[in-house]
GROMACS .gro file of C-alpha atoms in nm:
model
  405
    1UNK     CA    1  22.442  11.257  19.295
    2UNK     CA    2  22.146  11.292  19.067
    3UNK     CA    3  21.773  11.271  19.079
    4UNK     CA    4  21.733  10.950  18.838
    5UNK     CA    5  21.326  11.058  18.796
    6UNK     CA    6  21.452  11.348  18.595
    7UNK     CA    7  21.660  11.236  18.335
    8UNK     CA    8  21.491  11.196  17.969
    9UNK     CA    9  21.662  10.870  17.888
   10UNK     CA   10  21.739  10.564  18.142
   11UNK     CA   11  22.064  10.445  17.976
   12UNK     CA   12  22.144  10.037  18.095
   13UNK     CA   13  22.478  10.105  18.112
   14UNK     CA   14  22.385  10.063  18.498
   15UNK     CA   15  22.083   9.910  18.673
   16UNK     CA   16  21.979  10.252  18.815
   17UNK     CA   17  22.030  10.440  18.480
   18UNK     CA   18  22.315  10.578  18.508
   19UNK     CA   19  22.527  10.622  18.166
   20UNK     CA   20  22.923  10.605  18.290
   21UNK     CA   21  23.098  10.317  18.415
   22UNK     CA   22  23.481  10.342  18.472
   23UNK     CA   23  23.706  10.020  18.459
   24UNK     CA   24  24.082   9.924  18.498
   25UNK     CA   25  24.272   9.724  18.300
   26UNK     CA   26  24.552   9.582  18.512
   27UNK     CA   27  24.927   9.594  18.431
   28UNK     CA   28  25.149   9.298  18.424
   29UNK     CA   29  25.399   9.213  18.648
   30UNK     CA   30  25.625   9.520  18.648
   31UNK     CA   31  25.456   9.669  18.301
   32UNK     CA   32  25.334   9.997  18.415
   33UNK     CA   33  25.003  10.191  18.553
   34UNK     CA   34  24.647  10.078  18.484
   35UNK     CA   35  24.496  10.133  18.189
   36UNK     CA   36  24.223  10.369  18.276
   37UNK     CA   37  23.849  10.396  18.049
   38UNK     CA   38  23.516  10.567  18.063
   39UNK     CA   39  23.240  10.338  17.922
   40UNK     CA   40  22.935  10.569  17.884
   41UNK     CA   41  22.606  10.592  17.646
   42UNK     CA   42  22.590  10.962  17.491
   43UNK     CA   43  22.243  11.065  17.538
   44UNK     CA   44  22.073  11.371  17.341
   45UNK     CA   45  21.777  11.612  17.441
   46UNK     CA   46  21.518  11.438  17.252
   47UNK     CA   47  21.641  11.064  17.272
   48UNK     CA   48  21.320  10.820  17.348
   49UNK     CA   49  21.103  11.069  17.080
   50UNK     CA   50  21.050  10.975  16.741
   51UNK     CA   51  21.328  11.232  16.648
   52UNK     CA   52  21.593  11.017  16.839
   53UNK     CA   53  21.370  10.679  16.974
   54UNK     CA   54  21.680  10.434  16.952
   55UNK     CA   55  21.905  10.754  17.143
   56UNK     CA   56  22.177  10.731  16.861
   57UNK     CA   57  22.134  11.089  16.768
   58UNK     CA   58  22.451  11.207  17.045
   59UNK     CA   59  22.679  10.942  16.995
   60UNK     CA   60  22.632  10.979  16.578
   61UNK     CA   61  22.754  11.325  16.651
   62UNK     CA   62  23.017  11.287  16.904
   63UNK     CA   63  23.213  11.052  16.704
   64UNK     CA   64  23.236  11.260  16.365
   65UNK     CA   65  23.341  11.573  16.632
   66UNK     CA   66  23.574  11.357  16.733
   67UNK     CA   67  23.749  11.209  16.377
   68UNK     CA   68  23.739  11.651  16.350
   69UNK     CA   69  23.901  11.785  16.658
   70UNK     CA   70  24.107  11.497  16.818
   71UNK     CA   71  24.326  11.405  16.517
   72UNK     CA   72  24.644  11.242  16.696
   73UNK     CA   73  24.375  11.021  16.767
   74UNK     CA   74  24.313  10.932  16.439
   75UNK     CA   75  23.976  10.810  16.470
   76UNK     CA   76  23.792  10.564  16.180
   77UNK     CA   77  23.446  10.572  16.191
   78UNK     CA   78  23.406  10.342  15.907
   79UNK     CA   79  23.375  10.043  16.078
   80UNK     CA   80  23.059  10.211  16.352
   81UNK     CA   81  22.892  10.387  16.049
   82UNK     CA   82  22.839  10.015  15.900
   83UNK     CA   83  22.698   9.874  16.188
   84UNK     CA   84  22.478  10.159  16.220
   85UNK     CA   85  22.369  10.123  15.908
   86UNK     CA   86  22.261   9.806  15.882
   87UNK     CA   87  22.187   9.661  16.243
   88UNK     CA   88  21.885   9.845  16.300
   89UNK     CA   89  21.548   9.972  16.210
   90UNK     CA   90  21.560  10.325  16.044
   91UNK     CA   91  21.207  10.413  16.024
   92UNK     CA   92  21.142  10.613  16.350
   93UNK     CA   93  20.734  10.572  16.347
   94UNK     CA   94  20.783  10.187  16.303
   95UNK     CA   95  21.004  10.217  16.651
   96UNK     CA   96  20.723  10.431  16.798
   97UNK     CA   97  20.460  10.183  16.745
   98UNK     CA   98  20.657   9.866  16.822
   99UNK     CA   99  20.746  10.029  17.137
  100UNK     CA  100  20.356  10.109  17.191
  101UNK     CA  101  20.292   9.748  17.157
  102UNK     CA  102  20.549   9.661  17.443
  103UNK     CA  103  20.864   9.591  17.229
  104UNK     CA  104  21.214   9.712  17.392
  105UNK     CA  105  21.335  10.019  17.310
  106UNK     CA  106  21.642  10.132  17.492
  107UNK     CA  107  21.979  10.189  17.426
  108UNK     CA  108  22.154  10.112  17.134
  109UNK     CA  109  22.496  10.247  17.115
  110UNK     CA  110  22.775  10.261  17.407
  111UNK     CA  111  23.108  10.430  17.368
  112UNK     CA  112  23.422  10.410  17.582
  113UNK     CA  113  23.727  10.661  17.577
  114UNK     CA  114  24.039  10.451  17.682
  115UNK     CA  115  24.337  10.666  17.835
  116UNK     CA  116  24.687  10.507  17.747
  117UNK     CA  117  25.034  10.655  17.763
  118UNK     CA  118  25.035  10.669  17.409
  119UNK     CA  119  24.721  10.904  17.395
  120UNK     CA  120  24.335  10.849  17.412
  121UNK     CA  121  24.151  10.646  17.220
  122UNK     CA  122  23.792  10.584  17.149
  123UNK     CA  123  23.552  10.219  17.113
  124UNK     CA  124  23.202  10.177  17.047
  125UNK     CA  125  22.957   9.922  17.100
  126UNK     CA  126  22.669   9.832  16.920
  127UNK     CA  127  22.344   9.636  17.009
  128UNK     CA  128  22.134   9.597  16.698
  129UNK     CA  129  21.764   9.678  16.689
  130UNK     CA  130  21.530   9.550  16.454
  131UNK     CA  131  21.136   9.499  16.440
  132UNK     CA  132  21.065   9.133  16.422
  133UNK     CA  133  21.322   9.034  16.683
  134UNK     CA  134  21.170   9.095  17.070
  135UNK     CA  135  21.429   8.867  17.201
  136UNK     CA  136  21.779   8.754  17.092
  137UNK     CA  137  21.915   8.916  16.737
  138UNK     CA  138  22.024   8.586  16.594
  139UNK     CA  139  22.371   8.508  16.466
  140UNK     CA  140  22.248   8.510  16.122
  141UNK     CA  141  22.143   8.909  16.133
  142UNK     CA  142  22.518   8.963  16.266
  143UNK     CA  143  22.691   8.772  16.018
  144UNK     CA  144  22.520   8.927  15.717
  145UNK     CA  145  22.624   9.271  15.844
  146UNK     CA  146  22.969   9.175  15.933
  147UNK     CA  147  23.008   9.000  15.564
  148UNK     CA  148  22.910   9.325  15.396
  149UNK     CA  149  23.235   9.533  15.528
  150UNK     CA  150  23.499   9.213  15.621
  151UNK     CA  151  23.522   8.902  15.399
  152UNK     CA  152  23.570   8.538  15.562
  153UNK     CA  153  23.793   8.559  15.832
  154UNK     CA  154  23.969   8.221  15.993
  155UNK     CA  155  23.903   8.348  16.355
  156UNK     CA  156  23.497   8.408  16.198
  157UNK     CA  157  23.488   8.080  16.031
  158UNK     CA  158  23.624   7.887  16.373
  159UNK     CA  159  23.347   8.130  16.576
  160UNK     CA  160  23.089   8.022  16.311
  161UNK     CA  161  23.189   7.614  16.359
  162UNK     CA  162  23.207   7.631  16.750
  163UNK     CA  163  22.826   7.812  16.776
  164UNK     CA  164  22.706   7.509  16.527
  165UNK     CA  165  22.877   7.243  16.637
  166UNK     CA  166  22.968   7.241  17.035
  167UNK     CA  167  22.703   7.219  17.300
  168UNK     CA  168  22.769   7.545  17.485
  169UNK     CA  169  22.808   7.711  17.182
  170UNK     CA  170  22.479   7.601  17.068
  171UNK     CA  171  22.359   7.784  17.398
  172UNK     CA  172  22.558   8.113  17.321
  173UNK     CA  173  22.351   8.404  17.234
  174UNK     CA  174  22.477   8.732  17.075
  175UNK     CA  175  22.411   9.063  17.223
  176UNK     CA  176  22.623   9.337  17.058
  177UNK     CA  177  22.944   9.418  16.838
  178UNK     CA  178  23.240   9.634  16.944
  179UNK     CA  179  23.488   9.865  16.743
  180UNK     CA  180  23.802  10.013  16.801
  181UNK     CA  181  23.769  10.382  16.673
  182UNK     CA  182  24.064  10.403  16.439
  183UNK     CA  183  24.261  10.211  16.170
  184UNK     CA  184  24.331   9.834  16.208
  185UNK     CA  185  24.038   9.785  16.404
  186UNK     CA  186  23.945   9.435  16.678
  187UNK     CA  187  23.610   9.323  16.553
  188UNK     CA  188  23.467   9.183  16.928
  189UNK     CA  189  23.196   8.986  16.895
  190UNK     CA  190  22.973   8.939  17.277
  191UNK     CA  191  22.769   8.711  17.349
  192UNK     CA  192  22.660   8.556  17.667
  193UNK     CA  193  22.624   8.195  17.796
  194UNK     CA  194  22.354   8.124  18.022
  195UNK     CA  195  22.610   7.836  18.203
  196UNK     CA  196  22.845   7.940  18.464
  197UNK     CA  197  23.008   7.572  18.511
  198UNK     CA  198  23.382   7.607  18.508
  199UNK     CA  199  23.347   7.349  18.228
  200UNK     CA  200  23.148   7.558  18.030
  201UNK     CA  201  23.388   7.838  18.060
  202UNK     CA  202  23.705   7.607  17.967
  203UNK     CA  203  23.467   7.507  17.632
  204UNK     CA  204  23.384   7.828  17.536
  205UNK     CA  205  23.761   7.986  17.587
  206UNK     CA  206  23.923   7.722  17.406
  207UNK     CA  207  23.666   7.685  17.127
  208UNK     CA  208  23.635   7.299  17.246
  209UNK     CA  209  23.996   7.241  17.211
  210UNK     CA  210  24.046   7.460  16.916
  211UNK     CA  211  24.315   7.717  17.106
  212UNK     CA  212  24.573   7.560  17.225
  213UNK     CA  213  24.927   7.664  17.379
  214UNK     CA  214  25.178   7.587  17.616
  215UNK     CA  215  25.035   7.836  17.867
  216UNK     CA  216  24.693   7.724  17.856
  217UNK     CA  217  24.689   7.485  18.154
  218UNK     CA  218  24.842   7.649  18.399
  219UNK     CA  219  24.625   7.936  18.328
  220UNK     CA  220  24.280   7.797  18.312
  221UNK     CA  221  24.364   7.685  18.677
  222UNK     CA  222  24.413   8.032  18.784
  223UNK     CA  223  24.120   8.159  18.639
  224UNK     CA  224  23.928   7.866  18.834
  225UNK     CA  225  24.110   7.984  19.163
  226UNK     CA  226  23.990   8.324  19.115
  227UNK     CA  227  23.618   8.230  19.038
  228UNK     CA  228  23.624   8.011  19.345
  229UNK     CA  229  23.818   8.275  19.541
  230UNK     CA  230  23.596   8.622  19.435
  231UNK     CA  231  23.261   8.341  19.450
  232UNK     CA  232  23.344   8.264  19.789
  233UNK     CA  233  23.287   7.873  19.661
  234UNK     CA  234  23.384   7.588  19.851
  235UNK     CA  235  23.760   7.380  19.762
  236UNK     CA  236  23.571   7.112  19.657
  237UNK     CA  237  23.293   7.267  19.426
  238UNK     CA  238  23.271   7.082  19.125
  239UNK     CA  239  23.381   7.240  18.801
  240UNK     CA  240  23.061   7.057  18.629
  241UNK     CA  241  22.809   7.268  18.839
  242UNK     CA  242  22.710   7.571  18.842
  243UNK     CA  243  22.813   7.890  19.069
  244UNK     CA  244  22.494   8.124  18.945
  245UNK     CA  245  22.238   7.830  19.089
  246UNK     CA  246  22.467   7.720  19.374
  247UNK     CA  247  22.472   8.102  19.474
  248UNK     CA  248  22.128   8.215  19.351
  249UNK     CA  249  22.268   8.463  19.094
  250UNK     CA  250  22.008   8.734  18.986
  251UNK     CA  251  22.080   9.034  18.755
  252UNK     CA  252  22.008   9.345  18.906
  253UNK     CA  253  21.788   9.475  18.606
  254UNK     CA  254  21.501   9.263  18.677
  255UNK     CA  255  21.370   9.247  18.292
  256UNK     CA  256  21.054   9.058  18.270
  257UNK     CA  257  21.080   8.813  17.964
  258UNK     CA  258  21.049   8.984  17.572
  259UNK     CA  259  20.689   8.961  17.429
  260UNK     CA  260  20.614   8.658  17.221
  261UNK     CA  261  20.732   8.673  16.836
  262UNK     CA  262  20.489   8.831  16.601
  263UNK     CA  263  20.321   8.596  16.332
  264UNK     CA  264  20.541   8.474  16.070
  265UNK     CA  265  20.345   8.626  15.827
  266UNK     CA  266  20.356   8.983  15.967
  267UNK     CA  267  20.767   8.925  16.008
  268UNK     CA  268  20.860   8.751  15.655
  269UNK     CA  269  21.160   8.614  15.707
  270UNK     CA  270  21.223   8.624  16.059
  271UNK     CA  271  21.384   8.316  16.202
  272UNK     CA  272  21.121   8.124  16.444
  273UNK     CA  273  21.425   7.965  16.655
  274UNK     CA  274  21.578   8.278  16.741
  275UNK     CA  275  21.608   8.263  17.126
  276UNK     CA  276  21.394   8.464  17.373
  277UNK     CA  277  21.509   8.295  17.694
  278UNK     CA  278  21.674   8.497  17.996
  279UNK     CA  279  21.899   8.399  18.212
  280UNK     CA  280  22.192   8.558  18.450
  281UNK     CA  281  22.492   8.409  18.295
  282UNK     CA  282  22.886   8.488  18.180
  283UNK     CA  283  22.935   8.691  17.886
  284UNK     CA  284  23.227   8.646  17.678
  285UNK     CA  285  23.332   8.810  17.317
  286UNK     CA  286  23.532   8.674  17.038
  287UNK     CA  287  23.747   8.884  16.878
  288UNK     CA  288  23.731   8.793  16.524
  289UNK     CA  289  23.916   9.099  16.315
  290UNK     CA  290  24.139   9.019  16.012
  291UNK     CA  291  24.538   8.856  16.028
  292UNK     CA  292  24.458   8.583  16.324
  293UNK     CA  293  24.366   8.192  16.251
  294UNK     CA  294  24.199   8.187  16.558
  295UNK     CA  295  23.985   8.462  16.795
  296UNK     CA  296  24.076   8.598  17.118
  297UNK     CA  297  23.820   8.532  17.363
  298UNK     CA  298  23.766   8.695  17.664
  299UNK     CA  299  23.549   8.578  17.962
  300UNK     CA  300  23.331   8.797  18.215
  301UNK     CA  301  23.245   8.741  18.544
  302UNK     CA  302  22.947   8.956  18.635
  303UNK     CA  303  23.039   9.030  19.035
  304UNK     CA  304  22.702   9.219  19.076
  305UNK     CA  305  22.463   8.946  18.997
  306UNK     CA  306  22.608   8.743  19.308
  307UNK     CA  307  22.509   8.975  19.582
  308UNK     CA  308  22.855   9.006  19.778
  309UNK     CA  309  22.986   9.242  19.964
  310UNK     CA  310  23.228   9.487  19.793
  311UNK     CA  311  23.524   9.414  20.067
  312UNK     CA  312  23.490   9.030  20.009
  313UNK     CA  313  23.501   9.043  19.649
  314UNK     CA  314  23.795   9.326  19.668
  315UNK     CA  315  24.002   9.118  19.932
  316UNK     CA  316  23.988   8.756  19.728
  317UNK     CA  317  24.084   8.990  19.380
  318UNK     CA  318  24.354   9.130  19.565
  319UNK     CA  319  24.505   8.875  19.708
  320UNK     CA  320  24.486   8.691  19.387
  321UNK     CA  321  24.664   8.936  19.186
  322UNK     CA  322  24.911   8.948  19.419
  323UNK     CA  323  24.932   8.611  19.444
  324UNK     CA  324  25.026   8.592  19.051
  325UNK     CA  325  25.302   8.892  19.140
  326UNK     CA  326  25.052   9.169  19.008
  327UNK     CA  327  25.008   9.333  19.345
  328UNK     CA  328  25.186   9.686  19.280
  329UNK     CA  329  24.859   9.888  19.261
  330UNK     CA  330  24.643   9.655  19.518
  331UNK     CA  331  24.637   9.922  19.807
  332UNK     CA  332  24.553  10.209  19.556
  333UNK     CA  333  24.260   9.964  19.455
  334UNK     CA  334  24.101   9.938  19.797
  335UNK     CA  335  24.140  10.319  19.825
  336UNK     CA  336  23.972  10.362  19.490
  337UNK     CA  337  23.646  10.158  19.610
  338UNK     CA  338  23.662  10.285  19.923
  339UNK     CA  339  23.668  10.662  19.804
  340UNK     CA  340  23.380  10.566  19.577
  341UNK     CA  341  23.180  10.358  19.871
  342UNK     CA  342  23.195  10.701  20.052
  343UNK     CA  343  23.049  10.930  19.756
  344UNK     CA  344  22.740  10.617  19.770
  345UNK     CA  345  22.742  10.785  20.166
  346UNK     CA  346  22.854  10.410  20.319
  347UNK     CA  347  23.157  10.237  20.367
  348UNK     CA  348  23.359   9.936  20.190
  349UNK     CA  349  23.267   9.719  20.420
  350UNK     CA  350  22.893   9.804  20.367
  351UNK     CA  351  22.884   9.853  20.014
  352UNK     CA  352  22.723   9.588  19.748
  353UNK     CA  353  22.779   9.640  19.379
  354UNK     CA  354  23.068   9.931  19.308
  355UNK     CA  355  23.282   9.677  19.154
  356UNK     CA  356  23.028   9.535  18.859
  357UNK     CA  357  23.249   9.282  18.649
  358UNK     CA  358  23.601   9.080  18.625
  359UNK     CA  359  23.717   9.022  18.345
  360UNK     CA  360  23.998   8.835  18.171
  361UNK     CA  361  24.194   8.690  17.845
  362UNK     CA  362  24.414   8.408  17.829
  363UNK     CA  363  24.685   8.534  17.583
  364UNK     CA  364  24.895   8.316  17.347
  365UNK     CA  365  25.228   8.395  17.538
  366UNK     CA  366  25.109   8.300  17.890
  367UNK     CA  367  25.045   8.627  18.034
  368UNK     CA  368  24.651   8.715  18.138
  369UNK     CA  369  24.497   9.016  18.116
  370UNK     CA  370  24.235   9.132  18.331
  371UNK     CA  371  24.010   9.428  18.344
  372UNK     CA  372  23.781   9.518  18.671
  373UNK     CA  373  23.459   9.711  18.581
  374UNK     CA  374  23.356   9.988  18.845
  375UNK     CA  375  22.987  10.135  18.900
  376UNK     CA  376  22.997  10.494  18.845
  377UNK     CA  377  22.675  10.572  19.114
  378UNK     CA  378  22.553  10.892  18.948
  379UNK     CA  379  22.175  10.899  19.118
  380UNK     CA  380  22.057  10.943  19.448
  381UNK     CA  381  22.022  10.715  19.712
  382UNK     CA  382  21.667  10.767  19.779
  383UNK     CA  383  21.618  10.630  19.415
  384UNK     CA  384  21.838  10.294  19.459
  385UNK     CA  385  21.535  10.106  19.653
  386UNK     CA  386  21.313  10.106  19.361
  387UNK     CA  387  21.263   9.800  19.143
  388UNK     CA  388  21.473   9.877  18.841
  389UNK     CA  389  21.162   9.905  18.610
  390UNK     CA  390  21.030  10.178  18.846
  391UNK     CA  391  21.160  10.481  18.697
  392UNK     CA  392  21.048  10.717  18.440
  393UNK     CA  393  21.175  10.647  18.086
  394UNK     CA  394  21.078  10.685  17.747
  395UNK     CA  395  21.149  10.317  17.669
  396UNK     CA  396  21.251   9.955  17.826
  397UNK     CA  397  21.588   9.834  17.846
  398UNK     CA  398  21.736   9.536  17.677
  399UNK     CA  399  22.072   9.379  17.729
  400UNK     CA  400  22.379   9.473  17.953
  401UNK     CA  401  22.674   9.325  17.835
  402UNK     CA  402  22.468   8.941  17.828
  403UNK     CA  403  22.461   8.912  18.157
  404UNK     CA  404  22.079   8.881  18.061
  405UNK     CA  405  22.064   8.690  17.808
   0.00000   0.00000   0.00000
């Protein structure tokens, strides 16, 4: 492990800093291996100066070395260059100052290398910065960036309806865009919802009754068995309440609350209703690319912010996957988190936090695909009792996947 105090840049990939997170993405019922991917921020010598104060400098230059030297695979950049262009402040003494006054400025930019049997592929994510906005980037800022590289999109337009008309999505609010690397592109759009009701999440996956299929049904009440399962909530819970206040959820970033809005007349044109509120919720994104009538959505449930032990939340996955006949790679799971439990210098049934987030899509043809996040533990121990503000860094974090918001 590493000393967190002497890193340059305190990436919130992780509450402690560190930049890498690894994740699985499960097979189906006799379909193969996991999916494996690295999730990491690239992070440059003088990231957190005015040279580099949003730390996009490394990850600028790692994707065009990629589209370069790694041609089978046949990275696009076109799509990340946009959304760099237009999502965030350029002018680096503006940052400077704004972060004098006790704006955020942290990271910016995540990437993620994805290792399939058909080769490797790359993703990046992108949480927009710009002056005039110390909470939530409103929907408006995203859609006026998206509209200048994609036209109107049927999956955008029933996104666009479901966050104006519906009462959780009135609630939703947007933290970041993602990217495949390479031609014929998802578009993911994440935001988070500060509910955690079961109802909630049955709204928000099925737009309010806007995706339908056959499947659906049966596989909204697994995903209710595994919350209650992995939650450790009682038979009878109701789906109307809420598991983060039942449980006493609490993100493990500890962010006090953004800075008031400036004056409208020193931010022309900012929106006054754009939310600043913060609260540990579920995160979902929308995938709203081109060719589909309606987005995929996929739901997140942040394991972290519920303070259970690693072995309780490992055993109720398990035997849940195996349950739906998805148990082939269950034992080299629990030797996977225990191996990592041990480089943390504890044990599984000690540890608290190595597996950070489950998460899952209800596909079209039945099936349900789920992805388990893992926490990468690159600093010492001696550094994990400090409050998660504590440490030096050249700016203040933001977001983590919504689970903030």
């Amino acid at each position: 492990m590493t000393d967190s105090s002497r890193v340059n840049w305190k990436s919130l990939v992780q509450p402690d800093g560190t930049p890498i997170e690894y994740s699985w993405k499960w097979p189906q019922a006799g379909a193969g291996a996991p999916e494996i991917r690295y999730d990491f921020e690239p992070i440059g010598a003088q990231a957190g100066t005015e040279w580099d104060p949003l730390c996009q400098l490394a990850a600028k230059e790692l994707m065009g070395r990629l589209a370069m030297n790694i041609t089978e695979a046949r990275v696009d950049n076109t799509w990340f260059y946009h959304f760099m262009s237009t999502l965030f402040e350029h002018d680096s003494t503006k940052l400077m100052a704004a972060a004098a006054r006790g704006e955020h400025i942290s990271s910016t930019v995540l990437m993620a290398a994805e290792f399939l049997p058909r080769g490797v592929s790359f993703k990046s994510y992108i949480q927009p910065r710009l002056l005039g906005y110390p909470g939530v980037t409103p929907v408006s800022v995203y859609e006026s960036s998206i509209a200048g590289i994609e036209s109107s999109t049927p999956a955008r337009t029933a996104v666009h309806d479901f966050l104006r008309t519906s009462e959780e999505g009135k609630l939703m609010c947007p933290f970041s865009v993602g990217v495949d690397n390479r031609p014929g592109s998802r578009l993911k759009w994440y935001f988070n919802s500060p509910h955690t009701s079961f109802a909630s999440v049955r709204s928000i996956l099925t737009l309010d009754g806007r995706i339908q299929s056959p499947h659906l049904e049966g596989q909204l009440r697994d995903l209710e068995e595994l919350i209650r399962s992995v939650l450790g909530l009682p038979d009878d819970f109701p789906e109307t309440e809420h598991p983060a206040v039942f449980l006493g959820a609490k993100s493990p970033y500890n962010l006090p609350p953004p800075p008031p809005p400036p004056p409208a007349q020193d931010s022309p044109g900012v929106d006054a209703s754009t939310p600043v509120t913060f609260a540990p919720g579920y995160p979902y994104y929308f995938d709203v690319a081109p060719g589909q009538d309606l987005p995929g959505v996929k739901w997140s449930l942040p394991v972290r912010n519920y303070n259970i032990g690693d072995l309780q939340v490992a055993k109720a996955f398990t035997a849940w996957m195996e349950k739906q006949g998805r148990g082939a790679y269950c034992k080299r799971y629990m030797s996977l988190l225990a191996r990592l439990a041990a480089t943390k210098g504890t044990t599984l049934e000690e540890s608290k936090g190595l597996q950070e987030f489950i998460s899952v899509m209800l596909k079209p043809n039945g099936e349900i695909d789920v992805t388990t996040y893992l926490a990468a533990l690159a600093f010492s121990e001696a550094e994990e009792g400090k409050p998660a503000g504590s440490l030096p860094s050249p700016g203040r974090r933001t977001r983590r996947r919504g689970s903030d918001c």
